[in-house]
Coordinates of C-alpha atoms in Angstrom, one line a residue:
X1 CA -3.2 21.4 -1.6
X2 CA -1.6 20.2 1.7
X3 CA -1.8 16.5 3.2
X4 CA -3.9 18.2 6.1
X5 CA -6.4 20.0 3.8
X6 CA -7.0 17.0 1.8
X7 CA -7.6 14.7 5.2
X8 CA -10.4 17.7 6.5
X9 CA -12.0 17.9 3.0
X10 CA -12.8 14.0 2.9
X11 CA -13.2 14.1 6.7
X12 CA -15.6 16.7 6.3
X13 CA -17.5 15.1 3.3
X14 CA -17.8 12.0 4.3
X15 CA -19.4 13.1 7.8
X16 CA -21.7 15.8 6.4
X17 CA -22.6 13.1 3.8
X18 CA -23.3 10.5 6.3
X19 CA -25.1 12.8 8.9
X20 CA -27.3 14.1 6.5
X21 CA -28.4 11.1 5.3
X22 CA -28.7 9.4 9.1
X23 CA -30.9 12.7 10.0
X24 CA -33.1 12.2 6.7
X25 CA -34.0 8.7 7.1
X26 CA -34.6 9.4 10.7
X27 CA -36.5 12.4 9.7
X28 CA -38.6 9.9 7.0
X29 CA -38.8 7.2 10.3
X30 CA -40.2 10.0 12.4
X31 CA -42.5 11.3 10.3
X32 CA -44.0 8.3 9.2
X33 CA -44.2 7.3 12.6
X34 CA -46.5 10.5 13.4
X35 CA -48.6 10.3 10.5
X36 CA -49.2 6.4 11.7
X37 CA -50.1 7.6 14.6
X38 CA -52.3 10.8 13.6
X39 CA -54.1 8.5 10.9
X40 CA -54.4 5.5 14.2
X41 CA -56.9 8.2 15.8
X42 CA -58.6 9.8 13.1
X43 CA -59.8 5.9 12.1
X44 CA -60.9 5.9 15.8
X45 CA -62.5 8.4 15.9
X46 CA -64.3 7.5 12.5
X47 CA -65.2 4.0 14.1
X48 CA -66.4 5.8 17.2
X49 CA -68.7 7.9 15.4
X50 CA -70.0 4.8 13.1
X51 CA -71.1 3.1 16.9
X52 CA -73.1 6.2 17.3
X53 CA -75.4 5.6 13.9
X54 CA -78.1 3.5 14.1
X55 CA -81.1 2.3 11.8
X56 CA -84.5 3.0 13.2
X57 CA -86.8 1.4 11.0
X58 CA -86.7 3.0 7.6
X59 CA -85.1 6.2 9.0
X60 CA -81.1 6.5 9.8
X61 CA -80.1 8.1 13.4
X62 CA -77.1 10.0 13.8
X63 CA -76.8 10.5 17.9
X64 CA -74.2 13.0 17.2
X65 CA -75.9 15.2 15.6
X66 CA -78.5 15.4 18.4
X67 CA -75.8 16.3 20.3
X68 CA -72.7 18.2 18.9
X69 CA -69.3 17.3 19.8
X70 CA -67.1 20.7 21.1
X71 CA -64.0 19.5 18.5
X72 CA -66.7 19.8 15.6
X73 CA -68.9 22.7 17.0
X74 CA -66.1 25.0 18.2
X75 CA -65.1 28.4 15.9
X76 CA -61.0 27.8 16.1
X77 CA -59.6 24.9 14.3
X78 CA -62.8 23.0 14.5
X79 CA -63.1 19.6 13.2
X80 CA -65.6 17.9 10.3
X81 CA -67.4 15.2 9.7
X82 CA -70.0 14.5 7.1
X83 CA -72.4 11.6 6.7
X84 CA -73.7 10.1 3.4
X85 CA -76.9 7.7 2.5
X86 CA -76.1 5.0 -0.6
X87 CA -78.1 6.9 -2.4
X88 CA -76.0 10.2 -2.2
X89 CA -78.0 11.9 -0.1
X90 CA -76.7 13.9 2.8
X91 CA -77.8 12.3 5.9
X92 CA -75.9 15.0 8.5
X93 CA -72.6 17.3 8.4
X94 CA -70.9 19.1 11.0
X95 CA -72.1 22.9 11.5
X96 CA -69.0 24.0 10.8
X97 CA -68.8 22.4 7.4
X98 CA -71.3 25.0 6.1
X99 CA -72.0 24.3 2.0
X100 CA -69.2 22.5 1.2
X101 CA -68.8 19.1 1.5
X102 CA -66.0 16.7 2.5
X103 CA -65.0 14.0 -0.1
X104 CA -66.2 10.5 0.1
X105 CA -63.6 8.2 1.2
X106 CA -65.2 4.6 1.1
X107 CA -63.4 2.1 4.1
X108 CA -64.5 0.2 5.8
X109 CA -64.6 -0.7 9.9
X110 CA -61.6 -2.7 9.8
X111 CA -59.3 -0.5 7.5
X112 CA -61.0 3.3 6.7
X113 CA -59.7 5.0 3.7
X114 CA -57.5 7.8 4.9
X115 CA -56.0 10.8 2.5
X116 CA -54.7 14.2 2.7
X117 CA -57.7 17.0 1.7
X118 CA -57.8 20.6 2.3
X119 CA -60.3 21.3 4.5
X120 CA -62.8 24.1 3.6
X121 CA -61.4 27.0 5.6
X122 CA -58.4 26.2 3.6
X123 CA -56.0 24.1 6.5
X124 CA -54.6 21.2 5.1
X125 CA -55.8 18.4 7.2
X126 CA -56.3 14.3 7.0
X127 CA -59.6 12.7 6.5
X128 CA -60.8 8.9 7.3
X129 CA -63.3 7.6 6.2
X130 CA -65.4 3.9 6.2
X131 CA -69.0 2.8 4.7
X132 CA -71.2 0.5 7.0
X133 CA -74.7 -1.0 8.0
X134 CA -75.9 0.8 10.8
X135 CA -76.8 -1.2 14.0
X136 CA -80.6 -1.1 14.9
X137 CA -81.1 0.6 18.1
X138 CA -79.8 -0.8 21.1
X139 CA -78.5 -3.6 19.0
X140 CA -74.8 -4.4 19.7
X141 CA -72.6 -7.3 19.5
X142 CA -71.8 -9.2 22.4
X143 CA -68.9 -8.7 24.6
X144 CA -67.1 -12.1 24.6
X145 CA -65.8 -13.3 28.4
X146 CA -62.2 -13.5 28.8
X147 CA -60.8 -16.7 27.5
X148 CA -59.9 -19.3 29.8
X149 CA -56.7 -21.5 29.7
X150 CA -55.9 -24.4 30.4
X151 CA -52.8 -26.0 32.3
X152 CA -50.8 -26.3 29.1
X153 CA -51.5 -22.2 28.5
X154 CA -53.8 -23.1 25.6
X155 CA -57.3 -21.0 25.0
X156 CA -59.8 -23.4 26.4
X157 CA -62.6 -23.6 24.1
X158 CA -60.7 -22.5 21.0
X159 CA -61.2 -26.2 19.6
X160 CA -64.4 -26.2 18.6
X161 CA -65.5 -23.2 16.1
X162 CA -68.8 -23.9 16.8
X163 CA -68.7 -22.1 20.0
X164 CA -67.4 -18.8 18.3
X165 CA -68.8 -15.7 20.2
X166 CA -69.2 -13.5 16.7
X167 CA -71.9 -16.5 15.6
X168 CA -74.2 -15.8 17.6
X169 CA -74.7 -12.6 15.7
X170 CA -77.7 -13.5 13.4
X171 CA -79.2 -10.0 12.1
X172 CA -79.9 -9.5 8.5
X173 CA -77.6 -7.1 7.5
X174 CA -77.9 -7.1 3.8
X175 CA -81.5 -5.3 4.4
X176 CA -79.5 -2.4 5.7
X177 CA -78.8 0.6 3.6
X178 CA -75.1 1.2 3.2
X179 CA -73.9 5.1 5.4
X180 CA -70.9 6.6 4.8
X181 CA -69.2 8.9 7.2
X182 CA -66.0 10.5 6.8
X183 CA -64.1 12.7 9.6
X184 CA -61.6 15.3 8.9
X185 CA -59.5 17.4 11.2
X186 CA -56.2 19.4 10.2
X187 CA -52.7 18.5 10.6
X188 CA -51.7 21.4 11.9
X189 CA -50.0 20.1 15.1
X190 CA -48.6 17.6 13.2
X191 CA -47.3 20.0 10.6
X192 CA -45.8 21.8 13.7
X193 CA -44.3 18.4 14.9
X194 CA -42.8 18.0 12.3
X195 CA -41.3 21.3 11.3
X196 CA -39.7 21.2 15.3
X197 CA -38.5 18.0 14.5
X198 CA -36.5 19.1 11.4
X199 CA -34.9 21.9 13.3
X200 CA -33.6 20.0 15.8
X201 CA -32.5 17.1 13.4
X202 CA -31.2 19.6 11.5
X203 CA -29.4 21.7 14.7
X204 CA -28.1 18.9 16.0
X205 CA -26.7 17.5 13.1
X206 CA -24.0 20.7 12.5
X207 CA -23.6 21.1 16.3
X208 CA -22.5 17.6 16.0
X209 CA -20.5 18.1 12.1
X210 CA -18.8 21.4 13.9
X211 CA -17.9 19.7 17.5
X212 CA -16.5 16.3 14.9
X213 CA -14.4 18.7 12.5
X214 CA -13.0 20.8 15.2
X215 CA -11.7 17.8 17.3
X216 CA -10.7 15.7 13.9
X217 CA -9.0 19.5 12.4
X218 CA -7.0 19.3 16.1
X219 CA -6.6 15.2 15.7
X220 CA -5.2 16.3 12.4
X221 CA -2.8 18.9 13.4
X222 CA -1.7 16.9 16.2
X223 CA -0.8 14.1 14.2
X224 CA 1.2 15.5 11.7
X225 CA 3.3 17.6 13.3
X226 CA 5.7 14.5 13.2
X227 CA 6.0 15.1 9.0
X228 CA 6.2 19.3 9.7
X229 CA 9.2 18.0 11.8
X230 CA 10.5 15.8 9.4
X231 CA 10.1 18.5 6.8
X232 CA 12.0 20.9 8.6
X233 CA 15.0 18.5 9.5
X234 CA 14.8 17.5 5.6
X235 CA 15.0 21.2 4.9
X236 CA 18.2 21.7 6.5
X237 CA 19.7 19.0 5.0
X238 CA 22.5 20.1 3.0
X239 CA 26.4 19.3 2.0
X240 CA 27.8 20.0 5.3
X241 CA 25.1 18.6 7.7
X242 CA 25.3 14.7 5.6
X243 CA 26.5 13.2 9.1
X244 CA 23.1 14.4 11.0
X245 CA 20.1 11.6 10.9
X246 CA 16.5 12.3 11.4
X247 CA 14.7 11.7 14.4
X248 CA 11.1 12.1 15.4
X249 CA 9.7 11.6 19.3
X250 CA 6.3 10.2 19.2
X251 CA 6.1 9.6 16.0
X252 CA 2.9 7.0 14.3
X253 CA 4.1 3.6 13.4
X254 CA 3.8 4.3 9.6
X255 CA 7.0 6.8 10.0
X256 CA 9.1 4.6 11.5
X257 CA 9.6 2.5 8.4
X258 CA 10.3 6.4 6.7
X259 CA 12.5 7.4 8.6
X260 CA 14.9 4.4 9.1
X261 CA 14.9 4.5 5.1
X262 CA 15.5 8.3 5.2
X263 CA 18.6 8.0 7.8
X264 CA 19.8 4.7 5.2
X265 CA 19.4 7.5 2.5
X266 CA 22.0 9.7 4.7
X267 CA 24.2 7.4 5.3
X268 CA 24.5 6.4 1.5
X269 CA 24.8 10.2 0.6
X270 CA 27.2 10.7 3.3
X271 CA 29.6 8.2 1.6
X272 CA 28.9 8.9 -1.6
X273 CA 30.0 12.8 -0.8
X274 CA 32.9 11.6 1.2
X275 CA 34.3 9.3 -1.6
X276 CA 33.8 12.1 -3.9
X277 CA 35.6 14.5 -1.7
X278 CA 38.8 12.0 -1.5
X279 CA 38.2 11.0 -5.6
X280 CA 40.0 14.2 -6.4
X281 CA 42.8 14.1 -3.8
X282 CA 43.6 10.2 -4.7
X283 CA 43.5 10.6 -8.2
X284 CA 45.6 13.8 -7.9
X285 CA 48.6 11.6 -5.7
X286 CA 48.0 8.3 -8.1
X287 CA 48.7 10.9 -10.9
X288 CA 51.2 13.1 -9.7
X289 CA 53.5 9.8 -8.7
X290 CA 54.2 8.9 -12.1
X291 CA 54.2 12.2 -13.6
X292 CA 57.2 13.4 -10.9
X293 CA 59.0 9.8 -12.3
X294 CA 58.4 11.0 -16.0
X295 CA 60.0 14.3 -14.8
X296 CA 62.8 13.4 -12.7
X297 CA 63.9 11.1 -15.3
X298 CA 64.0 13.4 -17.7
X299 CA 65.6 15.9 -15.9
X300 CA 68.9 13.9 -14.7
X301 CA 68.8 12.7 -18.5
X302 CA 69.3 16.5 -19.0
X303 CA 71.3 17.3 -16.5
X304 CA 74.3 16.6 -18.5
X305 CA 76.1 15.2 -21.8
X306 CA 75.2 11.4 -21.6
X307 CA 75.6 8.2 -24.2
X308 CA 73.1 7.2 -26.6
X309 CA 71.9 4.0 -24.4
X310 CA 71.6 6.0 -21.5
X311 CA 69.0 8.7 -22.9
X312 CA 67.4 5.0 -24.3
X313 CA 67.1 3.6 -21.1
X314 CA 65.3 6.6 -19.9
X315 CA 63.2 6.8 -22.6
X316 CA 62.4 3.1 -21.9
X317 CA 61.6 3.9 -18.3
X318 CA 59.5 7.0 -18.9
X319 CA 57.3 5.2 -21.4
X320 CA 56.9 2.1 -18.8
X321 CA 55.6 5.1 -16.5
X322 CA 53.2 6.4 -18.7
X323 CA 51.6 3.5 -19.9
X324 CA 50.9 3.2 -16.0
X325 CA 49.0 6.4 -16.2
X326 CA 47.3 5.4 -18.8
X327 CA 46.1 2.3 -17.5
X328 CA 44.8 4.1 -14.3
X329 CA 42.8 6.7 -16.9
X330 CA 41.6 3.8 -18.6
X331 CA 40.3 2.0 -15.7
X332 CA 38.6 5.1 -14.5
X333 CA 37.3 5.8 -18.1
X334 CA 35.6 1.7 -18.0
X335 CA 34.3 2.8 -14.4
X336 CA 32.6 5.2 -15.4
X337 CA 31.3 4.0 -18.1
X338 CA 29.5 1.0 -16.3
X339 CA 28.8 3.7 -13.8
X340 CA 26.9 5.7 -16.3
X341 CA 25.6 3.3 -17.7
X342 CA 27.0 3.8 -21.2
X343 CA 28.5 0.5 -21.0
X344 CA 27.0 -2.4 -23.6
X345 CA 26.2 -6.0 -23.0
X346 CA 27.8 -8.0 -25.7
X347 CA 26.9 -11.5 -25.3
X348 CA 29.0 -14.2 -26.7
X349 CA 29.7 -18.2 -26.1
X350 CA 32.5 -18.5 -24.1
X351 CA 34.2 -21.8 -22.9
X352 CA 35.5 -20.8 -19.3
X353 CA 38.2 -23.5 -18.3
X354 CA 39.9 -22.7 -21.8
X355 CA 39.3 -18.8 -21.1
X356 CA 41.1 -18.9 -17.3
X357 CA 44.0 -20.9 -18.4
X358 CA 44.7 -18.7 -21.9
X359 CA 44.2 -15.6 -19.9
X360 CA 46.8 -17.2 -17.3
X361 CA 49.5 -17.3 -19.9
X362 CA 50.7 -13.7 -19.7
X363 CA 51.1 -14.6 -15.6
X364 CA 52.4 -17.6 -15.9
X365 CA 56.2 -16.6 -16.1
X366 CA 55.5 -14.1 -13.1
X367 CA 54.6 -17.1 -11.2
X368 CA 57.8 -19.3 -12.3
X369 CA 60.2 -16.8 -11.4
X370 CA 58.7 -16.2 -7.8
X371 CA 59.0 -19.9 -7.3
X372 CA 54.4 -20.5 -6.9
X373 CA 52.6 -23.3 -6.9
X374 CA 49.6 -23.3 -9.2
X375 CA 46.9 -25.7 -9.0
X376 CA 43.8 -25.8 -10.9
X377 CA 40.8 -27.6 -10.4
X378 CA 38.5 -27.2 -13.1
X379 CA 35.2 -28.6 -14.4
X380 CA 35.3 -29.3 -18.1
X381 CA 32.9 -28.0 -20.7
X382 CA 31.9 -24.9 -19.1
X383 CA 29.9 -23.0 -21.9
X384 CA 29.0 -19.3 -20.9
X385 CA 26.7 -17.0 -22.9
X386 CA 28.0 -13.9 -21.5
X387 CA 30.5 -10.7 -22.7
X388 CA 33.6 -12.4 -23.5
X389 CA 35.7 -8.5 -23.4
X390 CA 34.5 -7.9 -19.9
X391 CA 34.9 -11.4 -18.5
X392 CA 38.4 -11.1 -19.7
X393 CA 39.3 -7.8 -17.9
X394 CA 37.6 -9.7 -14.3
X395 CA 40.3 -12.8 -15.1
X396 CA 43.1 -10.7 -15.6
X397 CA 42.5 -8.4 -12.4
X398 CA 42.1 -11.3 -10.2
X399 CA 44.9 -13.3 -11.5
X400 CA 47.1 -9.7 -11.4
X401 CA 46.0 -9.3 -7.9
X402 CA 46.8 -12.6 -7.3
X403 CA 50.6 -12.7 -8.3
X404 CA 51.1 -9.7 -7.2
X405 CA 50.3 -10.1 -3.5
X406 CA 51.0 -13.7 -2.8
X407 CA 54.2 -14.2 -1.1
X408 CA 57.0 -16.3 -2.8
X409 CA 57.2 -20.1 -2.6
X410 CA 53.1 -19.5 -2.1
X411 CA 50.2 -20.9 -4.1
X412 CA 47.6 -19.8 -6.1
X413 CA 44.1 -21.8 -6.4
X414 CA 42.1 -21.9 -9.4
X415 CA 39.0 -23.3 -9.6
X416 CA 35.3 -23.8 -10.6
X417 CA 32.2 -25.5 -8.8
X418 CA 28.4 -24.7 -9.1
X419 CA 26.4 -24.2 -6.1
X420 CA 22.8 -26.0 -4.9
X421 CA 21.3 -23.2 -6.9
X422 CA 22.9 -24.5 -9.9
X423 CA 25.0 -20.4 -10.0
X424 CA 28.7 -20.9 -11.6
X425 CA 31.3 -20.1 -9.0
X426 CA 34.8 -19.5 -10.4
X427 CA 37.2 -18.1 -7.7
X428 CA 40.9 -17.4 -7.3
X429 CA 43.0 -18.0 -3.6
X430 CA 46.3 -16.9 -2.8
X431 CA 48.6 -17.6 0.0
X432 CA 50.5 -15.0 2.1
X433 CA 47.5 -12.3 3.0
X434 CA 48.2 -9.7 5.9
X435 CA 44.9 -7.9 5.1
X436 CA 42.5 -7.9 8.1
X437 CA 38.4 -9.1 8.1
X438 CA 38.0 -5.5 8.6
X439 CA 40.7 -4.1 6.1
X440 CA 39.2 -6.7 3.4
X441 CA 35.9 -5.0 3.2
X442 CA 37.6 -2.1 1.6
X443 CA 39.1 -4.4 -1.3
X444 CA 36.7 -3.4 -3.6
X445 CA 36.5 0.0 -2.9
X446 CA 38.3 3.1 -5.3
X447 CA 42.3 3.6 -4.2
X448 CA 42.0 1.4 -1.5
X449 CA 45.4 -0.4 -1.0
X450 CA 46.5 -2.6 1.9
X451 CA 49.8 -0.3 2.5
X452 CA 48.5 2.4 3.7
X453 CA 51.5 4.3 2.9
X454 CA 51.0 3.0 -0.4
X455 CA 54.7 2.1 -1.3
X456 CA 53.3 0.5 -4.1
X457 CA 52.2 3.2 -6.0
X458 CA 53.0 3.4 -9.7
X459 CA 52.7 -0.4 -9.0
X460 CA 48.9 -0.6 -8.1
X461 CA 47.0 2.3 -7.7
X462 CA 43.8 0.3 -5.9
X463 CA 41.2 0.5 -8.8
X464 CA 41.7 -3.2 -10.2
X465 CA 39.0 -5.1 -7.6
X466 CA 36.8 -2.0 -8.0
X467 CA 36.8 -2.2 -11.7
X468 CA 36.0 -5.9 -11.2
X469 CA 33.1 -5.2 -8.8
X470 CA 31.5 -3.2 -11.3
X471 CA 32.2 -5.3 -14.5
X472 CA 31.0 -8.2 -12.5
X473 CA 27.6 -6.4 -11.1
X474 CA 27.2 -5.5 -15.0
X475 CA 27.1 -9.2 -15.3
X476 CA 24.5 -9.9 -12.9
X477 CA 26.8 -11.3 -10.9
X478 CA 28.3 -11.0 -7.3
X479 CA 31.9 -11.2 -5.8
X480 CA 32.9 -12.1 -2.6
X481 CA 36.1 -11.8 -1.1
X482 CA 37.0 -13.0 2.1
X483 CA 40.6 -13.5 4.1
X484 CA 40.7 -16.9 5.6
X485 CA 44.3 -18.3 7.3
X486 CA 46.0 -16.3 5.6
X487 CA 44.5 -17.0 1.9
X488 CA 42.8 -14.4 0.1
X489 CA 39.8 -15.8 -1.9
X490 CA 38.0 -13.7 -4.5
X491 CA 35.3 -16.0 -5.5
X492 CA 33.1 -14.9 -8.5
X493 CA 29.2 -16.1 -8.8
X494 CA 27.7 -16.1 -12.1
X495 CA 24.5 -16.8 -12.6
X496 CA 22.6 -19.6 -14.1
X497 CA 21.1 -18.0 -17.1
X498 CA 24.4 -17.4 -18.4
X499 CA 25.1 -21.2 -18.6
X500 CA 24.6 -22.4 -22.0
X501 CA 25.7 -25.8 -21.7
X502 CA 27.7 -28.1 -18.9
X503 CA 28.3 -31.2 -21.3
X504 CA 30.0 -33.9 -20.1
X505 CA 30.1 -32.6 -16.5
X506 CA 29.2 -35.8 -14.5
X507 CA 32.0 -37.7 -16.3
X508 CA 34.5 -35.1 -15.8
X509 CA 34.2 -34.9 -12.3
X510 CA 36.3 -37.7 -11.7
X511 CA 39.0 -36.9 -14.3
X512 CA 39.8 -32.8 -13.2
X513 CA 42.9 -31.3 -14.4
X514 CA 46.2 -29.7 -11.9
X515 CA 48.8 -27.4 -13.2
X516 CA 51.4 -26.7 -10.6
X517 CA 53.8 -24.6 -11.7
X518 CA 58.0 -24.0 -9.7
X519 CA 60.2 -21.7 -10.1
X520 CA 63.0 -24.0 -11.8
X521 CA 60.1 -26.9 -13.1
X522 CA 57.7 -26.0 -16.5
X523 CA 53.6 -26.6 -16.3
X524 CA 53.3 -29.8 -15.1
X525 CA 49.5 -31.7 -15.6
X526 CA 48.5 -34.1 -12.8
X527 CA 45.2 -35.7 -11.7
X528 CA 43.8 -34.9 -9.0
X529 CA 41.4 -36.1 -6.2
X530 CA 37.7 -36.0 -7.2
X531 CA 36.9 -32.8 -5.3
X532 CA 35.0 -29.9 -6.3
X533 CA 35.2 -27.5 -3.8
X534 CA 37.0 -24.2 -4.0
X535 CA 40.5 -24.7 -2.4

């Protein structure tokens, strides 16, 4: 079911729903309101009719009778009325009426008892009816003046109940026998009313659901033409079009946020497939370096008769070569591994000052012959609870990286500090960088080099600050490099979960340890100022 025929269905419910149930408690309102109104004359009437009996002596006169109404005396639709003694006897009926008899509803002047009957020609009609002491003849209650008011706007004369009009009434109406009279008339117009009324509630109410759904089925339409177009530009998407970006004119707000993390979607894909798309070419030329040494060595070996240390020497150098291959296979393998996410966290407590400075060993004579200064500034009693195998491999690419690019008679900075977050930082800086701000945002990335004729190759082959990236991501950490003044800094943050323990800390700050190491001079240990800030 489409986005469009779910909006119309609730649309449609929901106003059908509420119309109908507006319409039926107007309906209920309206009706009520006529009945009120119907019921408001037919007590009238009954109290108009009661004015007309009087008591004359022991006998009960019914002026009405004398003289028939047309609404009771008239063949179509006539009216009824029927008058009762207390005694049950029928004191007068309308002609109309015939035999049967109405039924004796007992009001009274002030509220008449009023019900639904069926009259006797068969009509459904209303009846009112009250029971009261006839007036003697000519006996009626005096009509009270107008009330006066006073300045203030109060009744004048309203003080004193003593001077209440209705007191001066004094007859003896308990002698009286009680009359009944009840009045009936049919509800035909009413019924009528009331059916006309329905109609046009119920008219009115699907003109008004059609004229809502056919604008709200065009609002609809209208409005989501943006997502048909997004559809169709998300249709043609494919290999070849990853450069393209979506854009829609007129689009609602909530799209916006859609489409800007559509066109982030792109842009990711875009240099996903494009780094795919070089993968194979850059693997092929970091491969097919070593393999042409391996051959070429091999085939002057063969060229002709040669002595026993000269096939050894080029035995020597072919195996150098291959274990270069297989180091870049290797480092692909661990990428994608951690890529895959086949790799596995094995935790272990690991003391990082004595880790950096044992993994620095295999460097260190690198670093005498090329004449660098090292200098280390450590913080004691660093105690990790991280993968000690992986944290190795991210030590020995940075410190690899780092003699291998810093220039000769340089230095090399090692150090540790925590941040205000309380996150371990250990970074590694070396002089004599070339590398660009913009060239050093591709350090991390797969074959990148900083030759870009990459005379290096069989030397580097670019994947040693990628594998690091990952290793270090698998971590849950981060890495930063940065070019500053010529110094490249690859600064690693660790979190601090991973700190077991920093014993000691605040009294080694003051006592931090400097190896600086020259070309014709051993390690040498000095003090250095208290500063804990990455050189």
């Amino acid at each position: 079911m489409t986005l469009r025929t779910r909006l119309l269905l609730g649309i449609c419910t929901t106003i059908i729903v509420t119309l109908s149930a507006t319409h039926y408690g107007m309906f209920v309102l309206m009706k009520r309101q006529l009945l009120t109104e119907f019921d408001d004359a037919l007590a009238a009437k009954a109290r108009a009719l009661a004015v007309l009996v009087e008591q004359d002596g022991d006998r009960v006169d019914i002026e009405f009778q004398k003289h028939p109404m047309q609404e009771f005396a008239r063949g179509m639709r006539p009216e009824y009325y029927q008058v009762w003694h207390a005694d049950g006897t029928v004191l007068a009926r309308s002609r109309q009426l015939g035999k049967d008899d109405l039924a004796q509803l007992r009001g009274d002047r002030v509220v008449p008892q009023i019900k639904s009957v069926v009259l006797p020609d068969g009509r459904g009609g209303r009846a009112a009816g009250i029971s009261f002491r006839p007036n003697m003849e000519g006996e009626l209650p005096p009509v009270s003046p107008p009330p006066r008011r006073d300045p203030n706007g109060r009744i004048a004369g309203m003080e004193d109940d003593d001077n209440d009009a209705l007191d001066l009434d004094e007859s003896d109406y308990a002698s009286r026998p009680l009359v009944t009279l009840v009045v009936a008339r049919d509800t035909q117009d009413l019924d009528a009313s009331l059916a006309k009324l329905t109609w046009l509630l119920a008219g009115s109410g699907l003109l008004a659901t059609v004229i809502i759904l056919g604008v709200l089925a065009w609002l609809v339409t209208q409005n989501l033409r943006p997502l048909q177009s997004l559809a169709r530009q998300i249709g043609a998407v494919n290999e070849q079009t990853l450069n393209q970006r979506f854009a829609l004119k007129n689009a609602p707000g909530e799209l916006h946020p859609i489409v800007v993390r559509l066109n982030g979607l792109m842009t990711c894909l875009e240099t996903a497939f494009q780094r795919e798309k070089t993968f194979t070419a850059d693997v092929a030329h970091e491969l097919r370096t070593p393999l042409a040494g391996i051959r070429s060595t091999l085939e002057v070996s063969l060229s002709r008769p040669r002595e026993a240390d000269s096939y050894l020497l080029s035995m020597q150098k072919s195996l150098r070569i291959s274990e270069e291959t297989e180091t870049i296979i290797s480092t692909l393998l661990s990428l994608s591994r951690i890529e895959a996410g086949h790799a596995k966290l094995e935790t272990d407590i690991v003391d990082l000052c004595s880790l950096l400075q044992r993994m620095w060993r295999p460097f260190e004579q690198r670093a005498t012959e090329a004449g660098i200064h090292v200098v280390w500034n450590l913080k004691q009693h660093v105690v990790l609870k991280t993968d000690p195998g992986k944290l190795q491999m991210v030590i020995a690419n940075l410190f690899d990286n780092a003699t291998s690019y810093v220039d000769r008679g340089g230095d090399i900075v090692i150090a540790t500090c925590f941040d205000d977050a309380a996150n371990l930082h250990f970074s590694v800086v070396n002089s004599g960088c070339s590398l660009t701000n913009d060239q050093v945002k591709h350090a991390c990335d797969r074959f990148w080099r900083g030759d870009a004729a990459r005379s290096a190759t069989g030397l580097h082959s670019g994947l040693g600050l990628a594998l690091t990236r990952r290793i270090v991501q698998f971590l849950d950490g981060q890495i930063g490099i940065s070019v500053k003044n010529s110094r490249f800094t690859a600064d690693i943050q660790l979190p601090s979960t991973c700190i077991e323990a920093t014993d000691d800390m605040a009294n080694d700050s003051e006592d931090e340890m400097a190896v600086g190491l020259r070309s014709s001079e051993s390690l040498t240990v000095r003090t250095l100022a208290t500063d804990h800030s990455v050189v």
